[in-house]
């Protein structure tokens, strides 16, 4: 027994399989993480090396250059960048996706171990695998509730007590702290005491470093024990620091307390943050790649609420919620789910227009939820997330899923019409399309193989679409082959009346009505009701009003039933109608009696209930037990009430009857009229659909005959169709883009103040920004009503949207972000931020709107300037920025490292002779300068506790602080020679411009310019911008700065590489499809005709993209849109497969002539083709038309699919038959070809006048039955 027969005869097995799919699908759905985008991993390793007190030049020479030489030859290494700054060097190694990160990690560690000869005090390099390029998901802000307690001094508490709690949350990858100052122990030297005790600064540094350390001496075995030896010298309190012996001379002991004092203080303030109206310390949560963003955000929110209520009030602190991704993710997912639901509804509506039968419609619609829910199992199995990319893949698969259901259903019903053996005809119908359906499924899946294994970020995005769509199509294949036929067979077995047409359901004659179960039920009901009311005593206060209300309500009820009665006649429900009526009546009476009990409690309920329920027992015994139980409960709860209650109850029911009965009668009349009108219009509508179907099918078949009547006309048609589509594709192919420009409600601005500004000046700029923004903050009372009021009195452009959240941060650079209350008005904040920056003197800036794919590079372009001379690099960077601003005024340009971070420097060039004369060297002189200015870090000390977090930095400083640059030169120091000398006499001082960071790219000094072309022009794709920059900027500047290497990198290189990979993937998809079809058909000939549908779909996809860009919204040819052309390869060939497959069956099995086989195949497949095309188009249409959060991601892909399916589907109806008739099979005899006078024969007229598959009287009209 074949599997098809097994499922047809064992329908319980089908139901169990469907239940299993739904069960495990919902379980998987609960476990799949929710994210905005798929996991985008960029294998990167970062190496951090700390050298306290070293300048950036020392870090570059002694650390970075050495490490880069050892790491440059690592396998799979794609790029090597580094940054040198004061006290630290950072190297970033980016690897290709195929690299084994565990092996690479070991290689990096081994290479670093080979390096020897690091300078003293250089700490061991720290290696971190930072492969996930993930944006911050949650911004939190710690604020002080006590004005006497500055928030900036709470950094240690937040870092030690609060941050670990957030780090413990599942899914948190990193917690970043910004702002505040850490606690330090400052040792203040007294220069006079140093001279008096003949002690130098170098001696104090040496004494403290020598003392403050623990030294392990190994282990010793003695007898039966093992002892660990350790020398403990580490400071455990500040008193031990003061009692450090500095020098012993002539029996005199000089301790640190004799020359210095110590106190608890804070480090120098280097940053300043403002959130809304308050100073703050920001806490930024970065998730892991596998984190469920929605669950993570909820857990962070719950912890924040707990801290604000239980922990932080004790410290007069509070954490305010800032910006998170939850709202955008929920909006994007909701928008996509709504589009999917609407697309499914439209597709089902189209099916109903074709089928006009709810049974067939339900059978096809059953495939959709089973396929979609089953897809969740695959997503969970492959460890994917539920995001807008995977949901888009599911939505695109819906159209293909419906296609499979249509083909199988049409074939089964057509075969059932020919045979009385239901099981055999059903199995034969499945087998007829099994080959074509398998070919369609396997080719659709095959085209996803090359795109799943694409490299770079785009490949990781494509994988989610490929897995989701392929899974849905595979599940739909098995559902359509095994489960759908069994359900259809079961339904046919239940409905023997399915053979009759819609006309058979019209109401019968009056004589039939009198003998119908409906009439008998009405007569019995009214008879027993009348008998009951006659038996009631006249003294009963309810008799009159209740009898009137009851008779009129029953009359209206049966009038309504009479209107709807034809729905019950000649159906399986006709025998159950009396019981159904009583089932409807009984709850009404029960509720009536219960409400009566509330107001009138002295009525003979026992008599009423018993007599009425006796009547009910005559009709339905199964309900007797429950009704009697309800009656007994009602009787037992009855109490005696006064006559006043009786009268009030009587008045109540009379009043209710007077209002309710006319309304019920009016509603019933309107409903009756509507149903009669609907029935009449429905018949007219069906007739109109049949006429439209006949007209269109006739035109299509006549057009096909015109294109295929002679060999010459066939050749002209083939060349015309292919030539026009290929020519249009070549002419209309647009410039390409990298990633979709989906934008979030997050405006961020980077400011470039003049170089060398102090922190106070930067704070003044931040305060100025806050003063301009504060009037428009929601927390300050600015609302949308305020905005509308402003728009009435002023220019609309000058009225700022409500700002929901604002944050500005000052450090080495200045940046701030804005979040709009209404996401639709976020773009207006861009102009507001630009105007605000323009009002700040001598400050420029870049304003960006965060894109969905900002972690993957978005649409930015990198220009790398590499050379050896830093000053020359800076000049080239400024000149490049100037040219860019001149050529592209609205282009956003950001320089890394920022030239605004450069400071004026006082560079002290030591006089070696003067140093030697006074017993100093360059190292000791540098230590003296460091102590006098910033202070020298000498390690750490316990501040009085025993926990690790109680350690604080120990800093050696001069007693005089806040020196001016001139004061530093005249600072007096005690030299080992015994003289007190001025610092300026030991060196030559030069006032120079220094830099804050040195960047390397591929071992060369480098400055990076990041360009954001989002606001350049409305329709500027990335490829067009790159070409313009190459011709107008890079080429002229390369000539001007011949010693500087200027080249594009980042997304520019990724785009060119990806275009090649996608072109290869497209070609590979075509080859895979061709080879699969050749294997299935056993021929290399006919699959070639099928592949010719691809250029038709390509031109249609370009046409759809053009129309969407002009009529709906800006749409470039980004990489996700390019994916649509690859998907079309597997989708558009389905129509050609159906036509060729059926033509071969007609020719080989039904012994038709080749001409008749081709025409009959096209004729019988019109209905499936048009149903598939229209359902696919309408299922995808909401994704293209409706704008919303994240819609930019899949709009272009949907446009390409819609255009390709429409153009390819329509033209293939004419092209494929023409190709087939030009190349008949070898078994076809020449005499079987069409005669020249075929158009004049009666046979041709009969054939062309036949009703096609588009109308209900066609051979495929079984679909409507």
Coordinates of C-alpha atoms in Angstrom, one line a residue, residues 684-1054:
X684 CA -26.2 38.1 -10.2
X685 CA -22.6 38.4 -9.0
X686 CA -21.9 34.7 -9.7
X687 CA -23.4 35.1 -13.2
X688 CA -21.2 38.2 -13.8
X689 CA -18.1 36.3 -12.6
X690 CA -18.9 33.5 -15.1
X691 CA -19.3 36.0 -17.9
X692 CA -16.0 37.7 -17.0
X693 CA -14.3 34.3 -16.8
X694 CA -15.7 33.4 -20.3
X695 CA -14.6 36.7 -21.8
X696 CA -11.1 36.6 -20.4
X697 CA -10.5 32.9 -21.1
X698 CA -11.8 33.4 -24.7
X699 CA -9.4 36.4 -25.2
X700 CA -6.5 34.4 -23.7
X701 CA -7.1 31.4 -25.9
X702 CA -7.6 33.5 -29.0
X703 CA -4.4 35.4 -28.2
X704 CA -2.6 32.1 -27.7
X705 CA -4.0 30.8 -31.1
X706 CA -2.8 34.0 -32.7
X707 CA 0.7 33.6 -31.3
X708 CA 0.9 29.8 -32.1
X709 CA -1.1 29.3 -35.3
X710 CA 1.9 29.0 -37.7
X711 CA 5.6 28.4 -37.2
X712 CA 6.4 31.9 -38.3
X713 CA 4.0 33.5 -35.8
X714 CA 5.5 31.3 -33.1
X715 CA 9.0 32.3 -33.9
X716 CA 8.0 36.0 -34.0
X717 CA 6.2 35.7 -30.6
X718 CA 9.2 33.9 -29.0
X719 CA 11.7 36.4 -30.2
X720 CA 9.5 39.4 -29.4
X721 CA 8.7 38.3 -25.8
X722 CA 12.4 37.4 -25.0
X723 CA 13.8 40.4 -26.8
X724 CA 11.5 43.0 -25.2
X725 CA 12.0 41.6 -21.7
X726 CA 15.8 41.2 -22.0
X727 CA 16.1 44.7 -23.5
X728 CA 14.0 46.2 -20.8
X729 CA 16.1 44.4 -18.1
X730 CA 19.3 45.8 -19.5
X731 CA 18.0 49.3 -19.8
X732 CA 16.1 49.5 -16.6
X733 CA 18.6 47.8 -14.3
X734 CA 19.3 50.4 -11.6
X735 CA 22.3 51.2 -9.5
X736 CA 22.6 49.0 -6.4
X737 CA 22.6 49.7 -2.7
X738 CA 24.0 47.8 0.2
X739 CA 21.4 47.5 3.0
X740 CA 17.9 48.9 3.2
X741 CA 17.7 52.3 4.9
X742 CA 15.2 51.4 7.5
X743 CA 15.3 54.1 10.1
X744 CA 14.5 54.0 13.8
X745 CA 13.1 56.7 16.2
X746 CA 16.6 57.5 17.4
X747 CA 18.4 60.7 16.3
X748 CA 22.1 61.0 17.3
X749 CA 24.4 63.9 16.7
X750 CA 28.2 64.0 16.9
X751 CA 29.7 67.4 17.5
X752 CA 33.1 68.6 16.5
X753 CA 34.2 71.5 18.8
X754 CA 37.4 73.4 18.3
X755 CA 40.5 71.3 19.2
X756 CA 41.9 71.6 22.7
X757 CA 38.7 72.7 24.5
X758 CA 38.7 72.1 28.2
X759 CA 36.1 70.0 29.9
X760 CA 34.5 73.2 31.3
X761 CA 34.0 74.6 27.9
X762 CA 32.6 71.4 26.6
X763 CA 30.2 71.4 29.6
X764 CA 29.1 74.9 28.6
X765 CA 28.3 73.6 25.1
X766 CA 26.3 70.7 26.5
X767 CA 24.4 73.1 28.8
X768 CA 23.7 75.3 25.8
X769 CA 22.3 72.3 23.9
X770 CA 20.1 71.5 26.9
X771 CA 18.8 75.0 27.2
X772 CA 17.6 74.9 23.6
X773 CA 16.0 71.5 23.9
X774 CA 14.5 71.6 27.4
X775 CA 11.4 73.7 26.3
X776 CA 10.4 70.8 24.0
X777 CA 10.8 67.9 26.4
X778 CA 7.8 65.9 27.4
X779 CA 8.9 65.9 31.0
X780 CA 8.7 69.7 31.0
X781 CA 5.1 69.7 30.0
X782 CA 5.5 70.1 26.2
X783 CA 2.8 68.0 24.5
X784 CA 1.3 67.5 21.1
X785 CA -1.3 70.1 21.9
X786 CA 1.5 72.6 22.5
X787 CA 3.0 71.6 19.2
X788 CA -0.4 72.1 17.4
X789 CA -0.9 75.4 19.1
X790 CA 2.6 76.5 17.9
X791 CA 1.8 75.5 14.4
X792 CA -1.3 77.7 14.4
X793 CA 0.7 80.8 15.5
X794 CA 4.0 80.2 13.8
X795 CA 5.6 78.5 10.8
X796 CA 5.1 74.8 11.0
X797 CA 8.8 74.2 10.4
X798 CA 9.8 76.2 13.5
X799 CA 7.6 74.0 15.8
X800 CA 9.5 71.2 17.2
X801 CA 7.9 67.7 17.7
X802 CA 7.5 66.5 21.3
X803 CA 10.9 65.1 22.5
X804 CA 10.3 61.9 24.6
X805 CA 13.9 61.4 25.6
X806 CA 17.1 63.5 25.5
X807 CA 20.7 62.7 26.5
X808 CA 23.9 64.6 26.0
X809 CA 27.4 63.3 26.9
X810 CA 30.6 65.2 27.1
X811 CA 34.0 63.4 27.2
X812 CA 36.8 63.4 24.6
X813 CA 34.0 64.2 22.2
X814 CA 30.4 65.6 22.5
X815 CA 27.3 63.8 21.3
X816 CA 23.6 63.8 22.1
X817 CA 20.5 61.8 21.1
X818 CA 16.8 62.6 20.7
X819 CA 13.8 60.3 20.7
X820 CA 10.5 61.7 19.4
X821 CA 7.2 61.1 21.2
X822 CA 5.6 60.3 17.8
X823 CA 7.9 58.1 15.7
X824 CA 6.4 59.5 12.5
X825 CA 7.8 62.9 13.4
X826 CA 11.4 61.7 14.1
X827 CA 12.7 63.0 10.8
X828 CA 11.7 66.6 11.8
X829 CA 14.1 66.3 14.8
X830 CA 17.0 65.9 12.3
X831 CA 16.6 69.5 11.0
X832 CA 16.0 70.7 14.5
X833 CA 19.3 69.2 15.7
X834 CA 21.2 70.6 12.7
X835 CA 19.9 74.1 13.2
X836 CA 20.8 73.8 16.9
X837 CA 24.4 72.8 16.1
X838 CA 24.6 75.7 13.6
X839 CA 23.8 78.2 16.4
X840 CA 26.8 77.1 18.5
X841 CA 29.9 79.2 17.6
X842 CA 32.9 77.3 16.1
X843 CA 31.2 74.0 16.4
X844 CA 30.2 71.7 13.6
X845 CA 28.5 68.3 13.7
X846 CA 26.9 65.4 12.1
X847 CA 23.3 64.4 12.7
X848 CA 22.3 60.8 11.9
X849 CA 19.2 58.7 12.2
X850 CA 20.0 55.3 13.4
X851 CA 19.3 52.7 10.7
X852 CA 18.0 49.2 11.2
X853 CA 21.2 47.8 9.8
X854 CA 23.6 50.2 11.6
X855 CA 25.3 47.2 13.2
X856 CA 26.0 45.8 9.8
X857 CA 27.3 49.0 8.4
X858 CA 24.1 50.4 7.1
X859 CA 24.7 52.7 4.2
X860 CA 27.9 54.3 5.4
X861 CA 31.0 54.6 3.2
X862 CA 34.6 54.6 4.6
X863 CA 37.5 56.5 3.2
X864 CA 40.9 55.5 4.5
X865 CA 43.8 57.9 4.5
X866 CA 47.1 56.0 5.2
X867 CA 50.6 57.4 5.5
X868 CA 53.5 58.0 7.9
X869 CA 53.3 61.7 8.8
X870 CA 50.5 62.5 11.2
X871 CA 50.4 66.2 10.4
X872 CA 50.3 65.3 6.7
X873 CA 47.4 62.9 7.4
X874 CA 45.5 65.5 9.3
X875 CA 45.9 68.0 6.4
X876 CA 44.7 65.4 3.9
X877 CA 41.7 64.6 6.2
X878 CA 40.7 68.2 6.5
X879 CA 41.1 68.7 2.8
X880 CA 39.0 65.6 2.0
X881 CA 36.3 66.9 4.3
X882 CA 36.4 70.3 2.6
X883 CA 36.1 68.8 -0.9
X884 CA 33.3 66.5 0.2
X885 CA 31.3 69.4 1.8
X886 CA 31.8 71.3 -1.4
X887 CA 30.8 68.6 -3.8
X888 CA 28.1 67.1 -1.6
X889 CA 26.8 69.8 0.8
X890 CA 24.3 67.6 2.7
X891 CA 26.7 64.7 3.1
X892 CA 27.4 63.7 6.7
X893 CA 31.2 63.3 7.3
X894 CA 32.8 62.1 10.5
X895 CA 36.5 61.8 11.1
X896 CA 38.0 59.0 13.2
X897 CA 40.0 59.8 15.3
X898 CA 38.3 63.1 15.6
X899 CA 40.6 66.0 15.0
X900 CA 38.6 67.9 17.6
X901 CA 40.2 65.6 20.2
X902 CA 43.6 67.1 19.4
X903 CA 45.0 69.4 22.1
X904 CA 47.6 72.1 22.5
X905 CA 50.5 70.4 24.1
X906 CA 53.4 71.7 26.3
X907 CA 56.1 69.3 25.2
X908 CA 59.1 69.3 27.5
X909 CA 62.3 68.2 25.7
X910 CA 64.7 67.2 28.5
X911 CA 68.2 68.7 28.7
X912 CA 70.2 65.6 29.3
X913 CA 73.3 67.5 30.6
X914 CA 71.2 69.4 33.1
X915 CA 69.5 66.2 34.2
X916 CA 72.8 64.4 34.7
X917 CA 74.3 67.3 36.6
X918 CA 71.4 67.2 39.1
X919 CA 71.4 63.3 39.4
X920 CA 68.3 62.8 37.2
X921 CA 67.5 60.9 34.1
X922 CA 64.7 61.1 31.5
X923 CA 62.5 58.5 33.4
X924 CA 62.8 60.2 36.7
X925 CA 62.2 63.6 35.1
X926 CA 59.0 62.2 33.5
X927 CA 57.9 60.9 36.9
X928 CA 58.4 64.4 38.4
X929 CA 56.4 66.1 35.7
X930 CA 53.6 63.5 36.0
X931 CA 53.4 63.9 39.8
X932 CA 53.2 67.7 39.5
X933 CA 50.5 67.7 36.9
X934 CA 48.0 64.8 36.9
X935 CA 49.5 62.6 39.6
X936 CA 51.2 59.3 39.3
X937 CA 49.3 56.0 39.9
X938 CA 51.2 53.8 42.3
X939 CA 48.9 50.9 42.6
X940 CA 45.9 50.3 44.9
X941 CA 45.1 50.2 48.5
X942 CA 42.2 48.9 50.7
X943 CA 40.1 51.8 51.9
X944 CA 39.1 50.0 55.1
X945 CA 37.2 46.9 53.9
X946 CA 38.1 43.4 53.1
X947 CA 36.2 43.0 49.9
X948 CA 37.8 43.2 46.5
X949 CA 35.7 46.2 45.5
X950 CA 37.1 48.2 48.5
X951 CA 40.4 48.6 46.6
X952 CA 41.0 52.2 45.4
X953 CA 43.8 53.7 43.4
X954 CA 46.7 55.2 45.2
X955 CA 47.9 58.4 43.5
X956 CA 51.0 60.5 44.2
X957 CA 50.4 64.2 43.6
X958 CA 51.9 67.6 44.3
X959 CA 50.4 69.6 47.1
X960 CA 49.8 72.5 44.7
X961 CA 47.0 71.8 42.2
X962 CA 45.3 73.6 39.4
X963 CA 48.6 75.0 38.1
X964 CA 48.6 77.1 34.9
X965 CA 50.9 76.0 32.1
X966 CA 53.3 78.8 33.1
X967 CA 53.3 77.7 36.7
X968 CA 54.4 74.2 35.8
X969 CA 57.5 75.6 34.2
X970 CA 58.4 77.5 37.5
X971 CA 57.5 74.5 39.7
X972 CA 60.4 73.7 42.1
X973 CA 61.5 70.2 42.7
X974 CA 64.2 68.6 44.9
X975 CA 66.9 67.0 42.9
X976 CA 69.2 64.1 44.1
X977 CA 72.1 66.6 43.8
X978 CA 70.6 68.4 46.9
X979 CA 69.4 71.4 45.0
X980 CA 65.9 72.8 44.6
X981 CA 65.6 73.7 41.0
X982 CA 62.8 74.9 38.6
X983 CA 61.3 72.4 36.2
X984 CA 61.8 74.7 33.3
X985 CA 65.6 74.8 33.8
X986 CA 65.8 71.0 33.1
X987 CA 64.1 71.0 29.7
X988 CA 63.1 73.0 26.7
X989 CA 59.4 73.8 26.5
X990 CA 57.6 73.9 23.2
X991 CA 53.9 74.7 22.7
X992 CA 52.7 72.3 20.0
X993 CA 49.6 70.7 18.6
X994 CA 49.3 67.2 19.7
X995 CA 46.9 64.3 19.0
X996 CA 44.8 62.3 21.3
X997 CA 44.8 59.0 19.4
X998 CA 46.9 57.3 16.7
X999 CA 45.0 54.9 14.4
X1000 CA 46.6 52.2 12.3
X1001 CA 45.0 50.4 9.4
X1002 CA 47.0 47.4 8.1
X1003 CA 50.1 48.6 10.1
X1004 CA 50.0 52.1 8.6
X1005 CA 49.1 55.3 10.4
X1006 CA 45.6 56.1 9.3
X1007 CA 42.7 58.5 9.5
X1008 CA 39.2 57.2 8.7
X1009 CA 36.4 59.3 7.2
X1010 CA 32.9 57.8 7.7
X1011 CA 30.4 59.2 5.2
X1012 CA 26.7 58.8 5.6
X1013 CA 24.8 59.5 2.3
X1014 CA 21.3 59.0 3.8
X1015 CA 20.5 62.7 3.2
X1016 CA 22.5 63.2 0.1
X1017 CA 19.7 62.9 -2.4
X1018 CA 16.4 61.3 -2.2
X1019 CA 17.1 58.4 -4.5
X1020 CA 20.9 58.0 -4.2
X1021 CA 21.8 54.3 -4.1
X1022 CA 25.2 53.5 -2.5
X1023 CA 26.7 52.5 -5.8
X1024 CA 25.9 55.8 -7.4
X1025 CA 27.4 57.7 -4.4
X1026 CA 30.5 55.6 -4.5
X1027 CA 31.0 56.3 -8.2
X1028 CA 30.6 60.0 -7.7
X1029 CA 33.0 60.1 -4.8
X1030 CA 35.6 58.1 -6.7
X1031 CA 35.5 60.5 -9.7
X1032 CA 35.1 63.9 -8.0
X1033 CA 37.0 63.4 -4.7
X1034 CA 39.4 60.5 -4.5
X1035 CA 41.0 60.8 -7.9
X1036 CA 41.8 64.5 -7.6
X1037 CA 43.0 64.2 -4.0
X1038 CA 45.2 61.2 -4.8
X1039 CA 47.1 63.5 -7.2
X1040 CA 47.3 66.3 -4.7
X1041 CA 48.5 64.0 -1.8
X1042 CA 50.7 61.6 -3.6
X1043 CA 52.3 60.4 -0.4
X1044 CA 49.0 59.4 1.1
X1045 CA 47.1 56.3 0.2
X1046 CA 43.4 57.2 -0.3
X1047 CA 41.0 54.4 -0.9
X1048 CA 37.5 53.3 -0.1
X1049 CA 36.7 50.5 2.3
X1050 CA 33.9 49.1 4.4
X1051 CA 30.6 48.9 2.6
X1052 CA 32.1 50.0 -0.6
X1053 CA 34.2 46.9 -0.8
X1054 CA 31.4 44.7 0.6

